[in-house]
Coordinates of C-alpha atoms in Angstrom, one line a residue:
M173 CA 0.0 0.0 0.0
E174 CA 1.7 3.2 -1.2
L175 CA 0.5 6.4 0.5
S176 CA 1.5 10.0 -0.2
L177 CA 2.4 11.7 3.1
S178 CA 0.7 15.0 2.2
T179 CA -2.7 13.3 1.8
S180 CA -2.6 9.7 3.1
L181 CA -3.2 10.3 6.8
H182 CA -6.1 12.7 6.1
S183 CA -7.9 10.8 3.4
P184 CA -11.2 9.0 4.1
T185 CA -9.8 5.8 2.7
T186 CA -6.8 5.9 5.1
S187 CA -9.0 6.8 8.1
S188 CA -11.2 3.9 7.3
F189 CA -8.2 1.6 7.0
L190 CA -6.8 2.8 10.3
S191 CA -10.1 2.3 12.1
K192 CA -10.4 -1.2 10.9
T193 CA -6.8 -2.3 11.8
S194 CA -6.4 -0.7 15.2
T195 CA -7.9 1.0 18.1
P196 CA -6.3 4.0 19.8
S197 CA -4.4 3.3 23.0
P198 CA -5.9 5.1 25.9
C199 CA -2.5 6.2 27.2
I200 CA 0.8 5.8 25.3
H201 CA 1.2 5.1 21.7
R202 CA 4.4 3.7 20.2
Q203 CA 4.4 4.6 16.6
N204 CA 6.5 3.2 13.8
L205 CA 5.8 5.4 10.8
G206 CA 8.3 6.6 8.3
S207 CA 6.8 10.0 8.7
F208 CA 3.8 11.5 10.6
S209 CA 1.9 14.7 10.0
T210 CA -1.6 15.3 11.3
A211 CA -3.4 18.3 12.7
A212 CA -4.7 16.1 15.5
P213 CA -2.2 13.3 16.2
N214 CA -4.8 10.7 16.9
F215 CA -2.7 7.7 15.9
P216 CA -3.5 4.1 16.4
S217 CA -1.3 2.2 18.8
R218 CA -0.3 -0.5 16.3
V219 CA 0.2 0.4 12.7
S220 CA 2.4 -1.0 9.9
L221 CA 2.2 0.9 6.7
K222 CA 4.5 1.4 3.8
L223 CA 4.9 5.1 3.4
K224 CA 6.7 7.2 0.9
K225 CA 9.9 7.9 2.8
P226 CA 11.1 11.4 3.2
S227 CA 14.9 11.7 3.3
V228 CA 14.9 13.0 6.8
F229 CA 13.8 9.7 8.3
R230 CA 15.1 7.1 5.8
H231 CA 12.6 4.8 7.4
R232 CA 11.4 1.4 6.2
R233 CA 9.4 -0.2 8.9
G234 CA 9.7 -0.1 12.7
I235 CA 9.4 -2.2 15.8
L236 CA 5.7 -2.4 16.8
K237 CA 4.9 -2.6 20.5
N238 CA 1.5 -3.0 22.0
Q239 CA 1.5 -1.1 25.3
S240 CA -1.2 -3.2 26.9
S241 CA 0.5 -6.6 26.2
G242 CA 4.1 -5.5 25.7
E243 CA 4.2 -7.7 22.6
I244 CA 6.9 -6.7 20.1
A245 CA 6.8 -7.6 16.4
N246 CA 10.1 -7.4 14.6
D247 CA 10.5 -6.7 10.9
E248 CA 13.5 -6.0 8.8
D249 CA 13.8 -2.3 9.6
D250 CA 16.0 0.4 10.9
G251 CA 14.2 0.2 14.3
F252 CA 12.6 3.6 14.4
V253 CA 10.1 3.8 17.4
L254 CA 8.1 6.8 18.3
E255 CA 6.8 6.8 21.9
D256 CA 3.9 9.1 21.3
V257 CA 1.9 10.9 24.0
P258 CA -1.9 11.0 24.1
H259 CA -4.0 13.7 22.5
L260 CA -7.4 14.9 23.4
T261 CA -8.8 13.8 20.1
S262 CA -7.9 10.2 21.1
F263 CA -11.1 10.2 23.1
L264 CA -12.8 13.3 21.8
P265 CA -12.5 12.8 18.0
D266 CA -14.8 15.7 17.1
L267 CA -12.9 18.3 19.0
P268 CA -12.4 21.4 16.8
S269 CA -9.0 23.1 16.3
Y270 CA -8.1 26.7 15.9
P271 CA -5.2 28.7 14.5
N272 CA -2.4 29.2 17.0
P273 CA -2.4 32.8 18.4
L274 CA 1.4 32.9 18.1
K275 CA 0.9 33.2 14.4
Y276 CA 0.0 36.9 15.0
S277 CA 2.5 37.4 17.9
Q278 CA 4.9 40.3 17.6
A279 CA 7.5 38.3 19.7
Y280 CA 7.5 35.4 17.2
A281 CA 7.1 37.5 14.0
I282 CA 10.8 37.3 13.2
V283 CA 11.2 33.7 14.1
K284 CA 12.0 31.7 10.9
N285 CA 10.1 28.6 12.0
T286 CA 7.5 29.7 14.5
F287 CA 5.9 26.3 14.7
V288 CA 7.4 22.9 15.4
S289 CA 6.9 20.5 12.5
P290 CA 4.8 17.4 13.2
E291 CA 7.6 15.4 11.9
D292 CA 10.2 16.7 14.4
V293 CA 11.2 14.1 17.0
V294 CA 14.0 13.8 19.5
A295 CA 16.1 10.6 19.7
Q296 CA 16.6 9.1 23.2
K297 CA 19.9 7.6 22.2
I298 CA 22.3 10.0 20.6
V299 CA 25.4 7.9 20.2
V300 CA 24.9 5.1 17.6
Q301 CA 27.0 2.9 15.4
K302 CA 26.8 2.3 11.7
G303 CA 24.0 -0.2 11.0
S304 CA 22.5 0.1 14.5
R305 CA 18.8 0.6 15.0
R306 CA 17.3 4.0 15.2
G307 CA 15.8 3.4 18.6
V308 CA 13.2 5.3 20.6
H309 CA 12.1 8.8 19.8
F310 CA 9.8 11.4 21.4
R311 CA 7.8 14.2 20.0
R312 CA 9.8 17.5 20.0
A313 CA 8.3 20.1 22.3
G314 CA 7.1 23.5 21.0
P315 CA 4.2 25.4 19.6
R316 CA 2.0 23.8 16.9
E317 CA 0.1 25.5 14.1
K318 CA -3.2 24.4 15.5
V319 CA -4.5 24.6 19.1
Y320 CA -7.5 22.9 20.7
F321 CA -8.5 25.5 23.2
K322 CA -9.9 29.0 22.7
P323 CA -7.8 31.2 25.0
E324 CA -10.9 33.0 26.4
K325 CA -12.4 29.6 27.4
V326 CA -9.3 28.2 29.1
R327 CA -9.3 27.8 32.9
A328 CA -5.9 26.5 33.9
C329 CA -4.6 25.4 37.3
I330 CA -1.2 24.8 38.8
V331 CA -0.3 22.6 41.7
T332 CA 3.0 21.8 43.4
C333 CA 3.6 18.5 45.3
G334 CA 6.3 16.8 47.3
G335 CA 9.5 18.3 48.7
L336 CA 11.0 21.7 47.9
C337 CA 13.5 22.3 45.1
P338 CA 15.1 25.4 43.7
G339 CA 13.2 26.7 40.7
I340 CA 9.6 25.8 41.5
N341 CA 8.5 29.4 41.7
T342 CA 10.1 30.1 38.3
V343 CA 8.1 27.3 36.7
I344 CA 4.9 28.7 38.3
R345 CA 5.7 32.2 37.1
E346 CA 6.5 31.1 33.6
I347 CA 3.4 29.0 33.2
V348 CA 1.2 32.0 34.2
C349 CA 3.1 34.4 32.0
G350 CA 3.4 32.0 29.1
L351 CA -0.4 31.4 29.1
H352 CA -1.1 35.1 29.3
N353 CA 1.6 36.6 27.1
M354 CA 1.7 34.0 24.3
Y355 CA -1.9 32.7 24.2
G356 CA -4.0 35.4 25.9
V357 CA -5.2 33.2 28.7
E358 CA -6.5 35.2 31.6
D359 CA -8.0 32.6 34.0
V360 CA -5.3 30.7 35.9
L361 CA -5.8 29.2 39.4
G362 CA -3.2 28.2 42.0
I363 CA -4.1 25.1 44.0
Q364 CA -2.6 25.5 47.5
G365 CA -1.1 22.8 49.5
G366 CA -0.4 20.0 47.0
Y367 CA -2.9 17.4 45.8
R368 CA -5.2 17.6 48.8
G369 CA -5.5 21.3 48.0
F370 CA -7.9 20.4 45.2
Y371 CA -10.6 19.3 47.7
S372 CA -9.5 20.8 51.1
Q373 CA -7.9 24.2 50.4
N374 CA -8.8 27.5 48.8
T375 CA -7.4 28.4 45.4
I376 CA -6.0 31.8 44.4
K377 CA -6.2 33.5 41.1
L378 CA -2.7 33.8 39.5
T379 CA -1.9 36.8 37.4
P380 CA 1.4 38.0 35.8
K381 CA 1.5 40.8 38.3
L382 CA 1.0 38.6 41.3
V383 CA 3.8 36.2 40.3
N384 CA 6.1 38.8 38.8
D385 CA 8.9 38.4 41.3
I386 CA 8.3 35.0 42.9
H387 CA 11.2 33.5 41.0
K388 CA 13.5 35.4 43.4
R389 CA 12.3 33.4 46.3
G390 CA 13.0 29.8 47.4
G391 CA 10.3 27.2 48.1
T392 CA 6.9 27.3 46.4
F393 CA 4.5 30.2 46.3
L394 CA 1.6 27.8 46.3
Q395 CA 2.8 25.7 49.3
T396 CA 3.2 21.9 49.0
S397 CA 2.5 18.7 50.8
R398 CA 3.1 15.0 50.5
G399 CA 0.4 12.4 49.8
G400 CA -3.2 13.4 49.9
H401 CA -3.9 12.1 46.4
D402 CA -7.5 11.0 45.9
T403 CA -8.1 10.7 42.1
K404 CA -11.9 10.8 42.2
K405 CA -12.1 13.8 44.5
I406 CA -9.5 15.7 42.5
V407 CA -11.2 15.1 39.2
D408 CA -14.6 15.9 40.7
N409 CA -13.1 19.2 41.8
I410 CA -11.5 19.8 38.3
Q411 CA -14.9 19.1 36.7
D412 CA -16.9 21.3 39.2
R413 CA -14.6 24.3 38.8
G414 CA -14.6 24.1 35.0
I415 CA -10.8 23.6 34.9
N416 CA -9.6 22.3 31.5
Q417 CA -5.8 22.5 31.8
V418 CA -3.9 21.0 34.8
Y419 CA -0.2 21.7 35.4
I420 CA 1.3 19.4 38.0
I421 CA 4.8 20.1 39.3
G422 CA 6.4 17.2 41.2
G423 CA 8.6 14.1 41.2
D424 CA 8.1 10.4 40.7
G425 CA 5.1 10.0 43.1
T426 CA 3.5 13.2 41.9
H427 CA 3.7 12.0 38.3
K428 CA 2.1 8.7 39.2
G429 CA -0.8 10.8 40.6
A430 CA -0.8 12.9 37.4
L431 CA -1.2 9.7 35.3
A432 CA -4.1 8.6 37.4
I433 CA -5.8 12.0 37.0
Y434 CA -5.3 11.8 33.2
Q435 CA -6.8 8.3 33.1
E436 CA -9.8 9.4 35.1
V437 CA -10.3 12.4 32.9
E438 CA -10.2 10.3 29.8
K439 CA -12.6 7.8 31.3
R440 CA -15.1 10.6 31.9
G441 CA -14.5 12.1 28.4
L442 CA -13.5 15.5 29.7
Q443 CA -11.7 18.1 27.6
V444 CA -9.0 18.5 30.2
A445 CA -5.3 18.4 29.3
V446 CA -3.0 17.1 32.1
V447 CA 0.7 17.8 32.0
G448 CA 3.5 17.1 34.5
I449 CA 6.7 19.2 35.0
P450 CA 9.3 16.9 36.5
K451 CA 10.8 18.1 39.8
T452 CA 13.4 16.4 42.0
I453 CA 16.5 17.9 43.5
D454 CA 18.1 14.4 43.4
N455 CA 18.1 14.3 39.6
D456 CA 16.6 10.8 39.7
I457 CA 13.9 11.3 37.1
A458 CA 14.4 8.8 34.2
V459 CA 14.7 9.7 30.5
I460 CA 15.3 13.4 30.8
D461 CA 18.9 14.8 30.9
K462 CA 18.6 16.6 34.2
S463 CA 15.9 17.8 36.6
F464 CA 15.5 21.5 37.4
G465 CA 17.1 22.7 40.6
F466 CA 19.9 20.2 40.3
D467 CA 22.6 22.6 39.1
T468 CA 21.6 25.1 41.9
A469 CA 21.8 22.3 44.5
V470 CA 25.3 21.3 43.3
E471 CA 26.4 24.9 43.3
E472 CA 25.1 25.4 46.9
A473 CA 26.6 22.1 48.0
Q474 CA 30.0 23.6 47.2
R475 CA 29.6 26.1 50.0
A476 CA 29.2 23.3 52.5
I477 CA 32.1 21.3 51.1
N478 CA 34.4 24.4 51.0
A479 CA 33.5 25.2 54.6
A480 CA 34.2 21.6 55.7
H481 CA 37.5 21.6 53.8
V482 CA 38.6 24.9 55.5
E483 CA 37.7 23.5 59.0
A484 CA 39.6 20.3 58.3
E485 CA 42.8 21.7 56.9
C486 CA 43.1 24.4 59.7
V487 CA 43.5 21.9 62.5
A488 CA 45.7 18.9 63.2
N489 CA 44.3 15.6 61.8
G490 CA 41.2 17.4 60.7
V491 CA 38.3 15.3 59.2
G492 CA 35.3 16.9 57.6
I493 CA 32.1 15.1 56.8
V494 CA 29.4 16.6 54.6
K495 CA 26.0 14.9 54.1
L496 CA 24.1 15.9 51.0
M497 CA 20.7 14.9 49.6
G498 CA 20.3 11.7 47.6
R499 CA 17.9 9.1 48.9
Y500 CA 18.4 6.6 46.1
S501 CA 20.6 8.5 43.7
G502 CA 23.9 10.1 44.5
F503 CA 24.1 12.6 41.7
I504 CA 24.4 15.7 43.9
A505 CA 27.2 14.1 45.9
M506 CA 29.0 12.9 42.8
F507 CA 28.8 16.2 40.9
A508 CA 29.6 18.3 43.9
T509 CA 32.7 16.1 44.5
L510 CA 33.8 16.5 41.0
A511 CA 33.3 20.2 41.0
S512 CA 35.1 20.6 44.4
R513 CA 38.4 18.7 43.8
D514 CA 38.9 19.0 47.6
V515 CA 37.0 15.8 48.5
D516 CA 38.9 12.7 49.4
C517 CA 36.0 10.2 49.4
C518 CA 32.5 10.3 48.0
L519 CA 29.9 7.8 49.2
V520 CA 26.7 7.3 47.3
P521 CA 23.7 4.9 47.6
E522 CA 24.6 3.0 44.4
S523 CA 28.1 2.0 45.6
P524 CA 28.3 -0.1 48.8
F525 CA 31.3 0.5 51.0
Y526 CA 32.8 -1.0 54.2
L527 CA 34.6 0.6 57.1
E528 CA 37.1 -1.8 58.6
G529 CA 39.9 -3.9 57.2
Q530 CA 42.2 -3.6 54.3
G531 CA 40.9 -1.3 51.6
G532 CA 38.2 -0.1 53.9
L533 CA 37.1 3.5 54.5
F534 CA 39.0 3.8 57.9
E535 CA 42.2 2.7 56.3
Y536 CA 41.9 5.1 53.5
V537 CA 41.0 8.1 55.7
E538 CA 44.0 7.4 57.9
Q539 CA 46.2 7.3 54.8
R540 CA 44.9 10.7 53.6
I541 CA 45.4 12.2 57.1
K542 CA 49.0 11.0 57.1
E543 CA 49.6 12.3 53.6
N544 CA 47.8 15.6 53.7
G545 CA 47.1 16.3 57.4
H546 CA 43.4 16.2 56.9
A547 CA 40.6 14.3 55.0
L548 CA 37.2 15.3 53.6
I549 CA 34.3 12.9 53.1
V550 CA 31.0 13.6 51.2
L551 CA 28.1 11.2 51.5
A552 CA 24.6 11.1 50.1
E553 CA 21.8 10.6 52.7
G554 CA 20.9 7.1 51.2
A555 CA 24.5 5.8 51.4
G556 CA 25.3 3.2 54.0
Q557 CA 21.7 2.8 55.3
E558 CA 22.2 -1.0 55.8
Y559 CA 25.3 -0.4 58.0
A560 CA 23.7 2.4 60.0
A561 CA 20.6 0.1 60.7
Q562 CA 22.9 -2.4 62.5
S563 CA 24.1 0.1 65.1
M564 CA 21.2 2.6 65.3
H565 CA 17.5 2.2 66.1
A566 CA 16.0 1.4 62.7
V567 CA 12.7 3.1 61.8
N568 CA 10.4 1.0 59.8
G569 CA 7.9 3.1 57.9
T570 CA 7.4 5.5 55.1
D571 CA 6.4 9.1 54.8
A572 CA 3.2 10.4 53.2
S573 CA 4.7 10.1 49.7
G574 CA 5.6 6.4 50.3
N575 CA 9.3 7.0 50.7
R576 CA 11.1 4.8 53.2
L577 CA 12.2 6.7 56.3
L578 CA 16.0 7.0 56.4
L579 CA 18.4 7.0 59.3
D580 CA 20.8 9.9 59.6
V581 CA 23.9 8.3 58.1
G582 CA 25.8 11.5 58.6
L583 CA 25.6 11.3 62.4
W584 CA 26.2 7.6 62.3
L585 CA 29.4 7.9 60.2
T586 CA 30.6 10.8 62.3
Q587 CA 30.4 8.6 65.5
E588 CA 31.9 5.6 63.8
V589 CA 34.9 7.6 62.6
K590 CA 35.4 9.1 66.1
D591 CA 35.2 5.8 67.8
H592 CA 37.6 4.1 65.4
F593 CA 40.4 6.6 65.6
T594 CA 39.9 7.3 69.3
N595 CA 39.4 3.8 70.7
V596 CA 41.1 1.6 68.0
R597 CA 43.8 3.6 66.5
K598 CA 44.4 5.7 69.6
M599 CA 44.8 8.7 67.3
E600 CA 43.5 12.1 68.1
I601 CA 41.4 13.7 65.3
N602 CA 39.4 16.9 65.0
L603 CA 36.1 16.1 63.2
K604 CA 33.5 18.5 61.9
Y605 CA 30.1 17.4 60.5
I606 CA 28.0 19.6 58.2
D607 CA 24.4 18.9 57.1
P608 CA 23.2 21.6 54.6
T609 CA 20.3 19.6 53.3
Y610 CA 17.4 22.1 53.9
M611 CA 19.6 25.1 53.2
I612 CA 20.2 23.7 49.7
R613 CA 16.7 22.9 48.7
A614 CA 15.2 26.1 50.1
I615 CA 17.2 28.6 48.0
P616 CA 16.1 30.3 44.8
S617 CA 17.4 28.8 41.6
N618 CA 20.5 30.1 39.9
A619 CA 20.7 31.7 36.4
Y620 CA 21.0 28.4 34.5
D621 CA 18.1 26.8 36.3
N622 CA 15.9 29.9 35.8
I623 CA 16.4 29.6 32.1
Y624 CA 15.8 25.9 32.2
C625 CA 12.6 26.3 34.2
T626 CA 11.4 28.9 31.7
L627 CA 11.8 26.4 28.8
L628 CA 10.1 23.7 30.8
A629 CA 7.1 25.9 31.6
Q630 CA 6.7 27.2 28.0
S631 CA 7.0 23.7 26.6
A632 CA 4.3 22.5 28.9
V633 CA 2.0 25.4 27.8
H634 CA 2.6 24.8 24.1
G635 CA 1.8 21.1 24.6
T636 CA -1.4 21.6 26.4
M637 CA -2.7 24.3 24.1
A638 CA -1.9 21.9 21.2
G639 CA -4.2 19.3 22.8
Y640 CA -1.6 16.9 24.1
T641 CA -2.3 15.4 27.5
G642 CA -1.0 12.7 29.9
F643 CA 2.6 13.8 29.2
T644 CA 5.6 15.3 30.9
V645 CA 8.2 17.6 29.5
G646 CA 12.0 17.7 29.7
P647 CA 15.2 17.8 27.7
V648 CA 16.4 14.6 26.0
N649 CA 19.8 15.0 24.5
S650 CA 19.5 18.8 25.1
R651 CA 16.3 19.0 23.0
H652 CA 13.0 19.5 24.9
A653 CA 10.4 16.7 24.2
Y654 CA 7.0 15.4 25.2
I655 CA 7.3 12.2 27.1
P656 CA 4.6 9.7 28.2
I657 CA 4.2 10.1 31.9
N658 CA 4.8 6.4 32.7
R659 CA 8.2 6.5 31.1
V660 CA 9.5 8.8 33.8
T661 CA 7.9 6.7 36.6
E662 CA 8.8 3.2 35.5
A663 CA 12.4 3.5 36.6
T664 CA 14.7 5.7 38.7
N665 CA 17.7 7.5 37.3
T666 CA 20.8 6.4 39.3
V667 CA 24.5 6.7 39.2
K668 CA 26.0 4.0 37.1
L669 CA 29.1 2.6 38.6
T670 CA 30.2 1.2 35.2
D671 CA 29.9 4.6 33.5
R672 CA 32.8 7.0 32.8
M673 CA 31.4 9.7 35.1
W674 CA 31.9 7.5 38.2
A675 CA 35.3 6.5 36.9
R676 CA 36.2 10.3 36.6
L677 CA 35.2 10.7 40.3
L678 CA 37.3 7.8 41.4
A679 CA 40.2 9.2 39.4
S680 CA 39.7 12.6 41.0
T681 CA 39.5 11.5 44.6
N682 CA 41.8 8.5 44.2
Q683 CA 39.4 6.7 46.6
P684 CA 39.0 2.9 46.5
S685 CA 36.0 1.5 44.7
F686 CA 35.2 -0.7 47.7
L687 CA 33.7 -3.3 45.3
Q688 CA 36.0 -6.3 45.3
K689 CA 36.0 -7.1 49.0
C690 CA 32.7 -5.6 50.0
E691 CA 29.8 -7.9 50.9
I692 CA 27.4 -6.5 48.4
S693 CA 23.7 -6.6 48.6
Q694 CA 22.4 -7.4 45.1
E695 CA 19.3 -5.2 45.7
R696 CA 21.5 -2.1 46.0
V697 CA 23.6 -2.6 42.8
D698 CA 22.4 -2.8 39.2
K699 CA 22.8 -6.0 37.2
E700 CA 25.5 -4.7 34.9
T701 CA 27.6 -3.6 37.9
M702 CA 27.2 -7.0 39.6
E703 CA 28.5 -8.7 36.4
V704 CA 31.5 -6.5 36.5
I705 CA 32.1 -7.3 40.2
D706 CA 31.8 -11.0 39.6
D707 CA 34.4 -10.8 36.8
M708 CA 36.7 -8.9 39.1
R709 CA 36.4 -11.5 41.8
I710 CA 37.0 -14.4 39.4
T711 CA 40.1 -12.5 38.0
S712 CA 41.5 -12.0 41.6
I713 CA 41.2 -15.7 42.5

């Protein structure tokens, strides 16, 4: 079947063919088309067509994956896969579209390509080899020629959930200003106090004037909370208030809630676009390059590390310990260590370590004290939890977001180091412990994060106005894209001990890897790393 791209996906014949061969997926659509160009991207979830191939894609046929069954059908192809996001027309097929107001915007008048082409996608994997598959792609973020909301009929709302993070206020500000300045939307509500604010708190009307300078403050202008998600109550409130655009700022748990809201909205057949803006200071959101606030956190962490270094080097046998955020992912600790160049040892949740014996932490710290007169340790809050639990009173439980309650490994390690050098080595040390956790997450975002938050907010606004829903936004290989929500909640981004970045850290600090002789818990180390460790053990025998 040979179809012309300019007419095929709009022709009655093709529409009939698609309706007979597939039904739209209610959530995520993996598309495998040589090219795609529709005013309303209401694609079926499983399509195999032979299209005239534009040179930009050089596509034959792709891998077809059914999201409900996970079944994959392989053809001879270059492996192009589009992980598409839902569109309102998926469940509201008769929804009318309108010209994008940006077409008449003075700000965009001189832009060469005001609107993103429907064929623009962003590749998840940027480094490929000759003959390798094209792999997974996402829709490029940005304004579309057609919108599915009349600005005067839009009632948007913004909610912030979970912990604090630098940049939240910038995102709030830019959503409000983006809707107002680019699309002429006047009605924007702020939901106070997280998810439970939908049904238990008052809302405030957000205007460009009201949010004008909130980006200069830390925290969230709308307040936040953990937990409190009740899908039915939330959607009831959305429906009762006449809200048709929902902007949700939060992390992994928040996005799971956003997905549930989208699914309930679709079930009820409401013209409501739901979008997530990924927020986590730990940088543990999957797929995207980096979460907002992370750079600010690393920059602020430097102040604590510098202070600890000064304290340690100004006394005899000085030891500085700095605890940084990082429940399951040690990115802040790793990047702050690399940036500092003063750190002797960095401990992260992904890399087990041990204290005593040859090659252990105590031996290494003593060596550094003898060589330099001082030592500096940086550890993430999730590192060494299994060891701390053996000597401290373990707290079994979770917080309102479902996160496991952690022990204070900073205090635990501080006491362990003191006891070892005082009682075992009979060696006097001067130890200083610094925990800047809440100082870091409560500050305003720096210049880079402010710009990044602006791009995230505007990308979200463009996507919702274009009728996309059930998606989140973020940079993939430095290009902003629309990503199915469940892609950022199905896994956690963690430090890979087999990657070059961790090798750079080990080379910078000259610390031991602790892997060969450490009794490693398989649950705390990824499969690839375990294979490398097993090979190391076999080689050493």
